[in-house]
Amino acid sequence: GIMTFVRAALFTVCGERVVSKLRHQLFSRITEQEIGFFDEQRTGVILNRLTDDCSTLQSTVTTNISIFLRTSVTLVGSVAIIFVISWRLTLVMLAVVPLLAVGAVRYGKFVKGISKEVQDRLAEATAVAEETISSMRTVRSFVAEAASKERYQERLLEALELAKRRSYAYGFFMAGMMGLANIALGSVLYYGGTLVLSGQLTVGQLTSFTLYTVSIGASLGMLASLFN
């Protein structure tokens, strides 16, 4: 309980300090840009970078890093334990790791690209909202409320479609991860059964190995969720 409090509190405080410093540095760099920069960049886009993008990074710094470190330690420890129990079964289980690694790398590249596009569309939507609200008198004078709503909705729909593609890809990725994990578990149970019958492994050792294998699968699933 106490260690959980310390871990959660420290990571959260560190994350808040990092993001606060990042926001200050980003704002400082923005104010130092040439005037031409502000002619090319819309105010709403710049504001979105200061708010939404930094908030996304804050989640990564405070939560994701904590989960990654904790899960990685559990994963490495579990692999070490099952290797001691039976190196043969461990090699069978680790046979799916190359496939998992290739899938994770390809999915990570895809998510990185599409996430940037989502943030760009949201930044454009924020720009539309900022322009409309800051010049509401002009918008009312030209009866342009409907046009402003339509522009804002278009940007939101574009972001939504990209986010849906990312969600579908995440679903396929998780299904593949779980499928490979189940194949590995089935292979472990089958080969472990033959080792028990031949007297090279006890039932207790096989049970322990299976439980640690399930723990490894849960850790891999947790790590995979961080890609989304």
JSON list of N, CA and C in Angstrom, two decimals, residues 47-124:
[
{"chain": "A", "resi": 47, "resn": "LEU", "atom": "N", "xyz": [-2.62, 26.97, -30.33]},
{"chain": "A", "resi": 47, "resn": "LEU", "atom": "CA", "xyz": [-3.22, 26.75, -29.01]},
{"chain": "A", "resi": 47, "resn": "LEU", "atom": "C", "xyz": [-3.47, 25.27, -28.75]},
{"chain": "A", "resi": 48, "resn": "ASN", "atom": "N", "xyz": [-3.85, 24.54, -29.80]},
{"chain": "A", "resi": 48, "resn": "ASN", "atom": "CA", "xyz": [-4.08, 23.10, -29.64]},
{"chain": "A", "resi": 48, "resn": "ASN", "atom": "C", "xyz": [-2.79, 22.38, -29.26]},
{"chain": "A", "resi": 49, "resn": "ARG", "atom": "N", "xyz": [-1.67, 22.82, -29.84]},
{"chain": "A", "resi": 49, "resn": "ARG", "atom": "CA", "xyz": [-0.38, 22.21, -29.50]},
{"chain": "A", "resi": 49, "resn": "ARG", "atom": "C", "xyz": [-0.03, 22.46, -28.03]},
{"chain": "A", "resi": 50, "resn": "LEU", "atom": "N", "xyz": [-0.41, 23.62, -27.53]},
{"chain": "A", "resi": 50, "resn": "LEU", "atom": "CA", "xyz": [-0.11, 23.96, -26.14]},
{"chain": "A", "resi": 50, "resn": "LEU", "atom": "C", "xyz": [-1.00, 23.21, -25.16]},
{"chain": "A", "resi": 51, "resn": "THR", "atom": "N", "xyz": [-2.19, 22.82, -25.60]},
{"chain": "A", "resi": 51, "resn": "THR", "atom": "CA", "xyz": [-3.15, 22.20, -24.68]},
{"chain": "A", "resi": 51, "resn": "THR", "atom": "C", "xyz": [-3.26, 20.69, -24.91]},
{"chain": "A", "resi": 52, "resn": "ASP", "atom": "N", "xyz": [-3.88, 20.30, -26.01]},
{"chain": "A", "resi": 52, "resn": "ASP", "atom": "CA", "xyz": [-4.17, 18.88, -26.24]},
{"chain": "A", "resi": 52, "resn": "ASP", "atom": "C", "xyz": [-2.91, 18.03, -26.39]},
{"chain": "A", "resi": 53, "resn": "ASP", "atom": "N", "xyz": [-1.95, 18.50, -27.18]},
{"chain": "A", "resi": 53, "resn": "ASP", "atom": "CA", "xyz": [-0.74, 17.71, -27.40]},
{"chain": "A", "resi": 53, "resn": "ASP", "atom": "C", "xyz": [0.04, 17.53, -26.10]},
{"chain": "A", "resi": 54, "resn": "CYS", "atom": "N", "xyz": [0.13, 18.59, -25.31]},
{"chain": "A", "resi": 54, "resn": "CYS", "atom": "CA", "xyz": [0.84, 18.48, -24.04]},
{"chain": "A", "resi": 54, "resn": "CYS", "atom": "C", "xyz": [0.09, 17.58, -23.06]},
{"chain": "A", "resi": 55, "resn": "SER", "atom": "N", "xyz": [-1.24, 17.60, -23.13]},
{"chain": "A", "resi": 55, "resn": "SER", "atom": "CA", "xyz": [-2.04, 16.73, -22.26]},
{"chain": "A", "resi": 55, "resn": "SER", "atom": "C", "xyz": [-1.83, 15.26, -22.63]},
{"chain": "A", "resi": 56, "resn": "THR", "atom": "N", "xyz": [-1.74, 15.00, -23.93]},
{"chain": "A", "resi": 56, "resn": "THR", "atom": "CA", "xyz": [-1.47, 13.63, -24.38]},
{"chain": "A", "resi": 56, "resn": "THR", "atom": "C", "xyz": [-0.11, 13.16, -23.88]},
{"chain": "A", "resi": 57, "resn": "LEU", "atom": "N", "xyz": [0.88, 14.02, -23.97]},
{"chain": "A", "resi": 57, "resn": "LEU", "atom": "CA", "xyz": [2.21, 13.69, -23.48]},
{"chain": "A", "resi": 57, "resn": "LEU", "atom": "C", "xyz": [2.18, 13.48, -21.97]},
{"chain": "A", "resi": 58, "resn": "GLN", "atom": "N", "xyz": [1.36, 14.25, -21.28]},
{"chain": "A", "resi": 58, "resn": "GLN", "atom": "CA", "xyz": [1.27, 14.10, -19.83]},
{"chain": "A", "resi": 58, "resn": "GLN", "atom": "C", "xyz": [0.79, 12.70, -19.45]},
{"chain": "A", "resi": 59, "resn": "SER", "atom": "N", "xyz": [-0.20, 12.19, -20.18]},
{"chain": "A", "resi": 59, "resn": "SER", "atom": "CA", "xyz": [-0.69, 10.84, -19.93]},
{"chain": "A", "resi": 59, "resn": "SER", "atom": "C", "xyz": [0.42, 9.81, -20.14]},
{"chain": "A", "resi": 60, "resn": "THR", "atom": "N", "xyz": [1.23, 10.04, -21.17]},
{"chain": "A", "resi": 60, "resn": "THR", "atom": "CA", "xyz": [2.33, 9.12, -21.45]},
{"chain": "A", "resi": 60, "resn": "THR", "atom": "C", "xyz": [3.36, 9.13, -20.34]},
{"chain": "A", "resi": 61, "resn": "VAL", "atom": "N", "xyz": [3.71, 10.32, -19.88]},
{"chain": "A", "resi": 61, "resn": "VAL", "atom": "CA", "xyz": [4.75, 10.46, -18.86]},
{"chain": "A", "resi": 61, "resn": "VAL", "atom": "C", "xyz": [4.29, 9.91, -17.52]},
{"chain": "A", "resi": 62, "resn": "THR", "atom": "N", "xyz": [3.04, 10.20, -17.14]},
{"chain": "A", "resi": 62, "resn": "THR", "atom": "CA", "xyz": [2.58, 9.83, -15.80]},
{"chain": "A", "resi": 62, "resn": "THR", "atom": "C", "xyz": [2.11, 8.38, -15.70]},
{"chain": "A", "resi": 63, "resn": "THR", "atom": "N", "xyz": [1.35, 7.91, -16.68]},
{"chain": "A", "resi": 63, "resn": "THR", "atom": "CA", "xyz": [0.73, 6.59, -16.58]},
{"chain": "A", "resi": 63, "resn": "THR", "atom": "C", "xyz": [1.47, 5.52, -17.38]},
{"chain": "A", "resi": 64, "resn": "ASN", "atom": "N", "xyz": [1.71, 5.80, -18.64]},
{"chain": "A", "resi": 64, "resn": "ASN", "atom": "CA", "xyz": [2.25, 4.77, -19.52]},
{"chain": "A", "resi": 64, "resn": "ASN", "atom": "C", "xyz": [3.65, 4.32, -19.11]},
{"chain": "A", "resi": 65, "resn": "ILE", "atom": "N", "xyz": [4.50, 5.26, -18.72]},
{"chain": "A", "resi": 65, "resn": "ILE", "atom": "CA", "xyz": [5.86, 4.88, -18.31]},
{"chain": "A", "resi": 65, "resn": "ILE", "atom": "C", "xyz": [5.82, 4.02, -17.06]},
{"chain": "A", "resi": 66, "resn": "SER", "atom": "N", "xyz": [4.93, 4.38, -16.12]},
{"chain": "A", "resi": 66, "resn": "SER", "atom": "CA", "xyz": [4.79, 3.58, -14.90]},
{"chain": "A", "resi": 66, "resn": "SER", "atom": "C", "xyz": [4.35, 2.17, -15.22]},
{"chain": "A", "resi": 67, "resn": "ILE", "atom": "N", "xyz": [3.36, 2.04, -16.09]},
{"chain": "A", "resi": 67, "resn": "ILE", "atom": "CA", "xyz": [2.87, 0.71, -16.48]},
{"chain": "A", "resi": 67, "resn": "ILE", "atom": "C", "xyz": [3.96, -0.06, -17.21]},
{"chain": "A", "resi": 68, "resn": "PHE", "atom": "N", "xyz": [4.68, 0.62, -18.09]},
{"chain": "A", "resi": 68, "resn": "PHE", "atom": "CA", "xyz": [5.73, -0.04, -18.86]},
{"chain": "A", "resi": 68, "resn": "PHE", "atom": "C", "xyz": [6.82, -0.60, -17.95]},
{"chain": "A", "resi": 69, "resn": "LEU", "atom": "N", "xyz": [7.28, 0.20, -17.01]},
{"chain": "A", "resi": 69, "resn": "LEU", "atom": "CA", "xyz": [8.35, -0.26, -16.11]},
{"chain": "A", "resi": 69, "resn": "LEU", "atom": "C", "xyz": [7.88, -1.41, -15.23]},
{"chain": "A", "resi": 70, "resn": "ARG", "atom": "N", "xyz": [6.69, -1.26, -14.65]},
{"chain": "A", "resi": 70, "resn": "ARG", "atom": "CA", "xyz": [6.18, -2.30, -13.76]},
{"chain": "A", "resi": 70, "resn": "ARG", "atom": "C", "xyz": [5.94, -3.61, -14.50]},
{"chain": "A", "resi": 71, "resn": "THR", "atom": "N", "xyz": [5.35, -3.51, -15.68]},
{"chain": "A", "resi": 71, "resn": "THR", "atom": "CA", "xyz": [5.06, -4.70, -16.47]},
{"chain": "A", "resi": 71, "resn": "THR", "atom": "C", "xyz": [6.33, -5.35, -17.00]},
{"chain": "A", "resi": 72, "resn": "SER", "atom": "N", "xyz": [7.32, -4.54, -17.37]},
{"chain": "A", "resi": 72, "resn": "SER", "atom": "CA", "xyz": [8.58, -5.08, -17.88]},
{"chain": "A", "resi": 72, "resn": "SER", "atom": "C", "xyz": [9.31, -5.88, -16.80]},
{"chain": "A", "resi": 73, "resn": "VAL", "atom": "N", "xyz": [9.30, -5.36, -15.57]},
{"chain": "A", "resi": 73, "resn": "VAL", "atom": "CA", "xyz": [9.94, -6.08, -14.47]},
{"chain": "A", "resi": 73, "resn": "VAL", "atom": "C", "xyz": [9.24, -7.42, -14.24]},
{"chain": "A", "resi": 74, "resn": "THR", "atom": "N", "xyz": [7.90, -7.40, -14.24]},
{"chain": "A", "resi": 74, "resn": "THR", "atom": "CA", "xyz": [7.13, -8.63, -14.06]},
{"chain": "A", "resi": 74, "resn": "THR", "atom": "C", "xyz": [7.43, -9.62, -15.18]},
{"chain": "A", "resi": 75, "resn": "LEU", "atom": "N", "xyz": [7.51, -9.11, -16.41]},
{"chain": "A", "resi": 75, "resn": "LEU", "atom": "CA", "xyz": [7.75, -9.97, -17.57]},
{"chain": "A", "resi": 75, "resn": "LEU", "atom": "C", "xyz": [9.14, -10.63, -17.49]},
{"chain": "A", "resi": 76, "resn": "VAL", "atom": "N", "xyz": [10.15, -9.83, -17.22]},
{"chain": "A", "resi": 76, "resn": "VAL", "atom": "CA", "xyz": [11.51, -10.36, -17.15]},
{"chain": "A", "resi": 76, "resn": "VAL", "atom": "C", "xyz": [11.64, -11.37, -16.00]},
{"chain": "A", "resi": 77, "resn": "GLY", "atom": "N", "xyz": [11.05, -11.03, -14.85]},
{"chain": "A", "resi": 77, "resn": "GLY", "atom": "CA", "xyz": [11.12, -11.94, -13.71]},
{"chain": "A", "resi": 77, "resn": "GLY", "atom": "C", "xyz": [10.42, -13.26, -13.98]},
{"chain": "A", "resi": 78, "resn": "SER", "atom": "N", "xyz": [9.26, -13.20, -14.62]},
{"chain": "A", "resi": 78, "resn": "SER", "atom": "CA", "xyz": [8.52, -14.43, -14.92]},
{"chain": "A", "resi": 78, "resn": "SER", "atom": "C", "xyz": [9.27, -15.31, -15.91]},
{"chain": "A", "resi": 79, "resn": "VAL", "atom": "N", "xyz": [9.88, -14.70, -16.92]},
{"chain": "A", "resi": 79, "resn": "VAL", "atom": "CA", "xyz": [10.65, -15.46, -17.90]},
{"chain": "A", "resi": 79, "resn": "VAL", "atom": "C", "xyz": [11.84, -16.14, -17.22]},
{"chain": "A", "resi": 80, "resn": "ALA", "atom": "N", "xyz": [12.50, -15.43, -16.32]},
{"chain": "A", "resi": 80, "resn": "ALA", "atom": "CA", "xyz": [13.65, -16.01, -15.61]},
{"chain": "A", "resi": 80, "resn": "ALA", "atom": "C", "xyz": [13.21, -17.22, -14.77]},
{"chain": "A", "resi": 81, "resn": "ILE", "atom": "N", "xyz": [12.05, -17.10, -14.12]},
{"chain": "A", "resi": 81, "resn": "ILE", "atom": "CA", "xyz": [11.56, -18.19, -13.27]},
{"chain": "A", "resi": 81, "resn": "ILE", "atom": "C", "xyz": [11.20, -19.42, -14.09]},
{"chain": "A", "resi": 82, "resn": "ILE", "atom": "N", "xyz": [10.48, -19.22, -15.20]},
{"chain": "A", "resi": 82, "resn": "ILE", "atom": "CA", "xyz": [10.09, -20.39, -16.00]},
{"chain": "A", "resi": 82, "resn": "ILE", "atom": "C", "xyz": [11.30, -21.02, -16.67]},
{"chain": "A", "resi": 83, "resn": "PHE", "atom": "N", "xyz": [12.33, -20.22, -16.95]},
{"chain": "A", "resi": 83, "resn": "PHE", "atom": "CA", "xyz": [13.56, -20.80, -17.52]},
{"chain": "A", "resi": 83, "resn": "PHE", "atom": "C", "xyz": [14.22, -21.73, -16.52]},
{"chain": "A", "resi": 84, "resn": "VAL", "atom": "N", "xyz": [14.16, -21.37, -15.24]},
{"chain": "A", "resi": 84, "resn": "VAL", "atom": "CA", "xyz": [14.71, -22.23, -14.20]},
{"chain": "A", "resi": 84, "resn": "VAL", "atom": "C", "xyz": [13.88, -23.50, -14.06]},
{"chain": "A", "resi": 85, "resn": "ILE", "atom": "N", "xyz": [12.56, -23.36, -14.19]},
{"chain": "A", "resi": 85, "resn": "ILE", "atom": "CA", "xyz": [11.67, -24.52, -14.05]},
{"chain": "A", "resi": 85, "resn": "ILE", "atom": "C", "xyz": [11.91, -25.52, -15.18]},
{"chain": "A", "resi": 86, "resn": "SER", "atom": "N", "xyz": [11.92, -25.01, -16.42]},
{"chain": "A", "resi": 86, "resn": "SER", "atom": "CA", "xyz": [12.14, -25.89, -17.57]},
{"chain": "A", "resi": 86, "resn": "SER", "atom": "C", "xyz": [12.59, -25.06, -18.77]},
{"chain": "A", "resi": 87, "resn": "TRP", "atom": "N", "xyz": [13.85, -25.17, -19.13]},
{"chain": "A", "resi": 87, "resn": "TRP", "atom": "CA", "xyz": [14.33, -24.39, -20.27]},
{"chain": "A", "resi": 87, "resn": "TRP", "atom": "C", "xyz": [13.74, -24.88, -21.58]},
{"chain": "A", "resi": 88, "resn": "ARG", "atom": "N", "xyz": [13.40, -26.17, -21.65]},
{"chain": "A", "resi": 88, "resn": "ARG", "atom": "CA", "xyz": [12.80, -26.69, -22.88]},
{"chain": "A", "resi": 88, "resn": "ARG", "atom": "C", "xyz": [11.44, -26.04, -23.14]},
{"chain": "A", "resi": 89, "resn": "LEU", "atom": "N", "xyz": [10.59, -26.03, -22.10]},
{"chain": "A", "resi": 89, "resn": "LEU", "atom": "CA", "xyz": [9.27, -25.40, -22.25]},
{"chain": "A", "resi": 89, "resn": "LEU", "atom": "C", "xyz": [9.39, -23.91, -22.52]},
{"chain": "A", "resi": 90, "resn": "THR", "atom": "N", "xyz": [10.39, -23.28, -21.92]},
{"chain": "A", "resi": 90, "resn": "THR", "atom": "CA", "xyz": [10.59, -21.84, -22.12]},
{"chain": "A", "resi": 90, "resn": "THR", "atom": "C", "xyz": [10.90, -21.54, -23.58]},
{"chain": "A", "resi": 91, "resn": "LEU", "atom": "N", "xyz": [11.73, -22.36, -24.20]},
{"chain": "A", "resi": 91, "resn": "LEU", "atom": "CA", "xyz": [12.05, -22.16, -25.61]},
{"chain": "A", "resi": 91, "resn": "LEU", "atom": "C", "xyz": [10.82, -22.34, -26.49]},
{"chain": "A", "resi": 92, "resn": "VAL", "atom": "N", "xyz": [9.96, -23.30, -26.12]},
{"chain": "A", "resi": 92, "resn": "VAL", "atom": "CA", "xyz": [8.72, -23.50, -26.88]},
{"chain": "A", "resi": 92, "resn": "VAL", "atom": "C", "xyz": [7.84, -22.26, -26.78]},
{"chain": "A", "resi": 93, "resn": "MET", "atom": "N", "xyz": [7.72, -21.72, -25.57]},
{"chain": "A", "resi": 93, "resn": "MET", "atom": "CA", "xyz": [6.87, -20.56, -25.37]},
{"chain": "A", "resi": 93, "resn": "MET", "atom": "C", "xyz": [7.43, -19.32, -26.08]},
{"chain": "A", "resi": 94, "resn": "LEU", "atom": "N", "xyz": [8.75, -19.17, -26.04]},
{"chain": "A", "resi": 94, "resn": "LEU", "atom": "CA", "xyz": [9.38, -17.99, -26.64]},
{"chain": "A", "resi": 94, "resn": "LEU", "atom": "C", "xyz": [9.45, -18.05, -28.16]},
{"chain": "A", "resi": 95, "resn": "ALA", "atom": "N", "xyz": [9.02, -19.18, -28.74]},
{"chain": "A", "resi": 95, "resn": "ALA", "atom": "CA", "xyz": [9.06, -19.31, -30.20]},
{"chain": "A", "resi": 95, "resn": "ALA", "atom": "C", "xyz": [8.15, -18.29, -30.89]},
{"chain": "A", "resi": 96, "resn": "VAL", "atom": "N", "xyz": [7.12, -17.81, -30.18]},
{"chain": "A", "resi": 96, "resn": "VAL", "atom": "CA", "xyz": [6.19, -16.85, -30.80]},
{"chain": "A", "resi": 96, "resn": "VAL", "atom": "C", "xyz": [6.67, -15.42, -30.64]},
{"chain": "A", "resi": 97, "resn": "VAL", "atom": "N", "xyz": [7.75, -15.20, -29.85]},
{"chain": "A", "resi": 97, "resn": "VAL", "atom": "CA", "xyz": [8.21, -13.84, -29.59]},
{"chain": "A", "resi": 97, "resn": "VAL", "atom": "C", "xyz": [8.60, -13.08, -30.86]},
{"chain": "A", "resi": 98, "resn": "PRO", "atom": "N", "xyz": [9.33, -13.70, -31.81]},
{"chain": "A", "resi": 98, "resn": "PRO", "atom": "CA", "xyz": [9.66, -12.96, -33.04]},
{"chain": "A", "resi": 98, "resn": "PRO", "atom": "C", "xyz": [8.42, -12.46, -33.78]},
{"chain": "A", "resi": 99, "resn": "LEU", "atom": "N", "xyz": [7.37, -13.29, -33.85]},
{"chain": "A", "resi": 99, "resn": "LEU", "atom": "CA", "xyz": [6.14, -12.85, -34.51]},
{"chain": "A", "resi": 99, "resn": "LEU", "atom": "C", "xyz": [5.51, -11.70, -33.76]},
{"chain": "A", "resi": 100, "resn": "LEU", "atom": "N", "xyz": [5.52, -11.77, -32.43]},
{"chain": "A", "resi": 100, "resn": "LEU", "atom": "CA", "xyz": [4.96, -10.68, -31.62]},
{"chain": "A", "resi": 100, "resn": "LEU", "atom": "C", "xyz": [5.76, -9.40, -31.84]},
{"chain": "A", "resi": 101, "resn": "ALA", "atom": "N", "xyz": [7.08, -9.52, -31.90]},
{"chain": "A", "resi": 101, "resn": "ALA", "atom": "CA", "xyz": [7.93, -8.34, -32.07]},
{"chain": "A", "resi": 101, "resn": "ALA", "atom": "C", "xyz": [7.68, -7.67, -33.42]},
{"chain": "A", "resi": 102, "resn": "VAL", "atom": "N", "xyz": [7.60, -8.49, -34.48]},
{"chain": "A", "resi": 102, "resn": "VAL", "atom": "CA", "xyz": [7.35, -7.93, -35.83]},
{"chain": "A", "resi": 102, "resn": "VAL", "atom": "C", "xyz": [5.99, -7.23, -35.87]},
{"chain": "A", "resi": 103, "resn": "GLY", "atom": "N", "xyz": [4.98, -7.89, -35.30]},
{"chain": "A", "resi": 103, "resn": "GLY", "atom": "CA", "xyz": [3.65, -7.29, -35.28]},
{"chain": "A", "resi": 103, "resn": "GLY", "atom": "C", "xyz": [3.62, -6.00, -34.49]},
{"chain": "A", "resi": 104, "resn": "ALA", "atom": "N", "xyz": [4.31, -5.95, -33.36]},
{"chain": "A", "resi": 104, "resn": "ALA", "atom": "CA", "xyz": [4.33, -4.75, -32.52]},
{"chain": "A", "resi": 104, "resn": "ALA", "atom": "C", "xyz": [5.02, -3.59, -33.24]},
{"chain": "A", "resi": 105, "resn": "VAL", "atom": "N", "xyz": [6.12, -3.88, -33.94]},
{"chain": "A", "resi": 105, "resn": "VAL", "atom": "CA", "xyz": [6.85, -2.83, -34.65]},
{"chain": "A", "resi": 105, "resn": "VAL", "atom": "C", "xyz": [6.01, -2.25, -35.78]},
{"chain": "A", "resi": 106, "resn": "ARG", "atom": "N", "xyz": [5.38, -3.13, -36.56]},
{"chain": "A", "resi": 106, "resn": "ARG", "atom": "CA", "xyz": [4.55, -2.66, -37.68]},
{"chain": "A", "resi": 106, "resn": "ARG", "atom": "C", "xyz": [3.35, -1.87, -37.17]},
{"chain": "A", "resi": 107, "resn": "TYR", "atom": "N", "xyz": [2.72, -2.37, -36.13]},
{"chain": "A", "resi": 107, "resn": "TYR", "atom": "CA", "xyz": [1.56, -1.67, -35.57]},
{"chain": "A", "resi": 107, "resn": "TYR", "atom": "C", "xyz": [1.98, -0.33, -34.97]},
{"chain": "A", "resi": 108, "resn": "GLY", "atom": "N", "xyz": [3.15, -0.31, -34.29]},
{"chain": "A", "resi": 108, "resn": "GLY", "atom": "CA", "xyz": [3.62, 0.93, -33.69]},
{"chain": "A", "resi": 108, "resn": "GLY", "atom": "C", "xyz": [3.86, 2.02, -34.74]},
{"chain": "A", "resi": 109, "resn": "LYS", "atom": "N", "xyz": [4.43, 1.66, -35.87]},
{"chain": "A", "resi": 109, "resn": "LYS", "atom": "CA", "xyz": [4.66, 2.63, -36.95]},
{"chain": "A", "resi": 109, "resn": "LYS", "atom": "C", "xyz": [3.34, 3.16, -37.49]},
{"chain": "A", "resi": 110, "resn": "PHE", "atom": "N", "xyz": [2.36, 2.25, -37.65]},
{"chain": "A", "resi": 110, "resn": "PHE", "atom": "CA", "xyz": [1.07, 2.66, -38.17]},
{"chain": "A", "resi": 110, "resn": "PHE", "atom": "C", "xyz": [0.38, 3.63, -37.21]},
{"chain": "A", "resi": 111, "resn": "VAL", "atom": "N", "xyz": [0.39, 3.29, -35.92]},
{"chain": "A", "resi": 111, "resn": "VAL", "atom": "CA", "xyz": [-0.27, 4.13, -34.92]},
{"chain": "A", "resi": 111, "resn": "VAL", "atom": "C", "xyz": [0.41, 5.49, -34.81]},
{"chain": "A", "resi": 112, "resn": "LYS", "atom": "N", "xyz": [1.73, 5.51, -34.90]},
{"chain": "A", "resi": 112, "resn": "LYS", "atom": "CA", "xyz": [2.45, 6.77, -34.82]},
{"chain": "A", "resi": 112, "resn": "LYS", "atom": "C", "xyz": [2.00, 7.73, -35.92]},
{"chain": "A", "resi": 113, "resn": "GLY", "atom": "N", "xyz": [1.88, 7.20, -37.15]},
{"chain": "A", "resi": 113, "resn": "GLY", "atom": "CA", "xyz": [1.48, 8.05, -38.27]},
{"chain": "A", "resi": 113, "resn": "GLY", "atom": "C", "xyz": [0.05, 8.52, -38.17]},
{"chain": "A", "resi": 114, "resn": "ILE", "atom": "N", "xyz": [-0.86, 7.60, -37.85]},
{"chain": "A", "resi": 114, "resn": "ILE", "atom": "CA", "xyz": [-2.27, 7.95, -37.83]},
{"chain": "A", "resi": 114, "resn": "ILE", "atom": "C", "xyz": [-2.61, 8.81, -36.62]},
{"chain": "A", "resi": 115, "resn": "SER", "atom": "N", "xyz": [-1.89, 8.63, -35.51]},
{"chain": "A", "resi": 115, "resn": "SER", "atom": "CA", "xyz": [-2.13, 9.46, -34.33]},
{"chain": "A", "resi": 115, "resn": "SER", "atom": "C", "xyz": [-1.75, 10.91, -34.62]},
{"chain": "A", "resi": 116, "resn": "LYS", "atom": "N", "xyz": [-0.67, 11.10, -35.39]},
{"chain": "A", "resi": 116, "resn": "LYS", "atom": "CA", "xyz": [-0.28, 12.46, -35.77]},
{"chain": "A", "resi": 116, "resn": "LYS", "atom": "C", "xyz": [-1.36, 13.10, -36.64]},
{"chain": "A", "resi": 117, "resn": "GLU", "atom": "N", "xyz": [-1.94, 12.31, -37.54]},
{"chain": "A", "resi": 117, "resn": "GLU", "atom": "CA", "xyz": [-3.01, 12.84, -38.39]},
{"chain": "A", "resi": 117, "resn": "GLU", "atom": "C", "xyz": [-4.23, 13.22, -37.56]},
{"chain": "A", "resi": 118, "resn": "VAL", "atom": "N", "xyz": [-4.56, 12.40, -36.57]},
{"chain": "A", "resi": 118, "resn": "VAL", "atom": "CA", "xyz": [-5.70, 12.71, -35.70]},
{"chain": "A", "resi": 118, "resn": "VAL", "atom": "C", "xyz": [-5.47, 14.03, -34.97]},
{"chain": "A", "resi": 119, "resn": "GLN", "atom": "N", "xyz": [-4.26, 14.19, -34.42]},
{"chain": "A", "resi": 119, "resn": "GLN", "atom": "CA", "xyz": [-3.94, 15.42, -33.70]},
{"chain": "A", "resi": 119, "resn": "GLN", "atom": "C", "xyz": [-3.98, 16.63, -34.64]},
{"chain": "A", "resi": 120, "resn": "ASP", "atom": "N", "xyz": [-3.55, 16.44, -35.88]},
{"chain": "A", "resi": 120, "resn": "ASP", "atom": "CA", "xyz": [-3.59, 17.54, -36.85]},
{"chain": "A", "resi": 120, "resn": "ASP", "atom": "C", "xyz": [-5.03, 17.95, -37.14]},
{"chain": "A", "resi": 121, "resn": "ARG", "atom": "N", "xyz": [-5.91, 16.97, -37.31]},
{"chain": "A", "resi": 121, "resn": "ARG", "atom": "CA", "xyz": [-7.32, 17.29, -37.59]},
{"chain": "A", "resi": 121, "resn": "ARG", "atom": "C", "xyz": [-7.97, 17.98, -36.39]},
{"chain": "A", "resi": 122, "resn": "LEU", "atom": "N", "xyz": [-7.65, 17.53, -35.20]},
{"chain": "A", "resi": 122, "resn": "LEU", "atom": "CA", "xyz": [-8.20, 18.18, -34.00]},
{"chain": "A", "resi": 122, "resn": "LEU", "atom": "C", "xyz": [-7.66, 19.60, -33.86]},
{"chain": "A", "resi": 123, "resn": "ALA", "atom": "N", "xyz": [-6.40, 19.79, -34.25]},
{"chain": "A", "resi": 123, "resn": "ALA", "atom": "CA", "xyz": [-5.82, 21.13, -34.20]},
{"chain": "A", "resi": 123, "resn": "ALA", "atom": "C", "xyz": [-6.54, 22.04, -35.18]},
{"chain": "A", "resi": 124, "resn": "GLU", "atom": "N", "xyz": [-6.87, 21.51, -36.36]},
{"chain": "A", "resi": 124, "resn": "GLU", "atom": "CA", "xyz": [-7.62, 22.30, -37.34]},
{"chain": "A", "resi": 124, "resn": "GLU", "atom": "C", "xyz": [-9.02, 22.63, -36.83]}
]
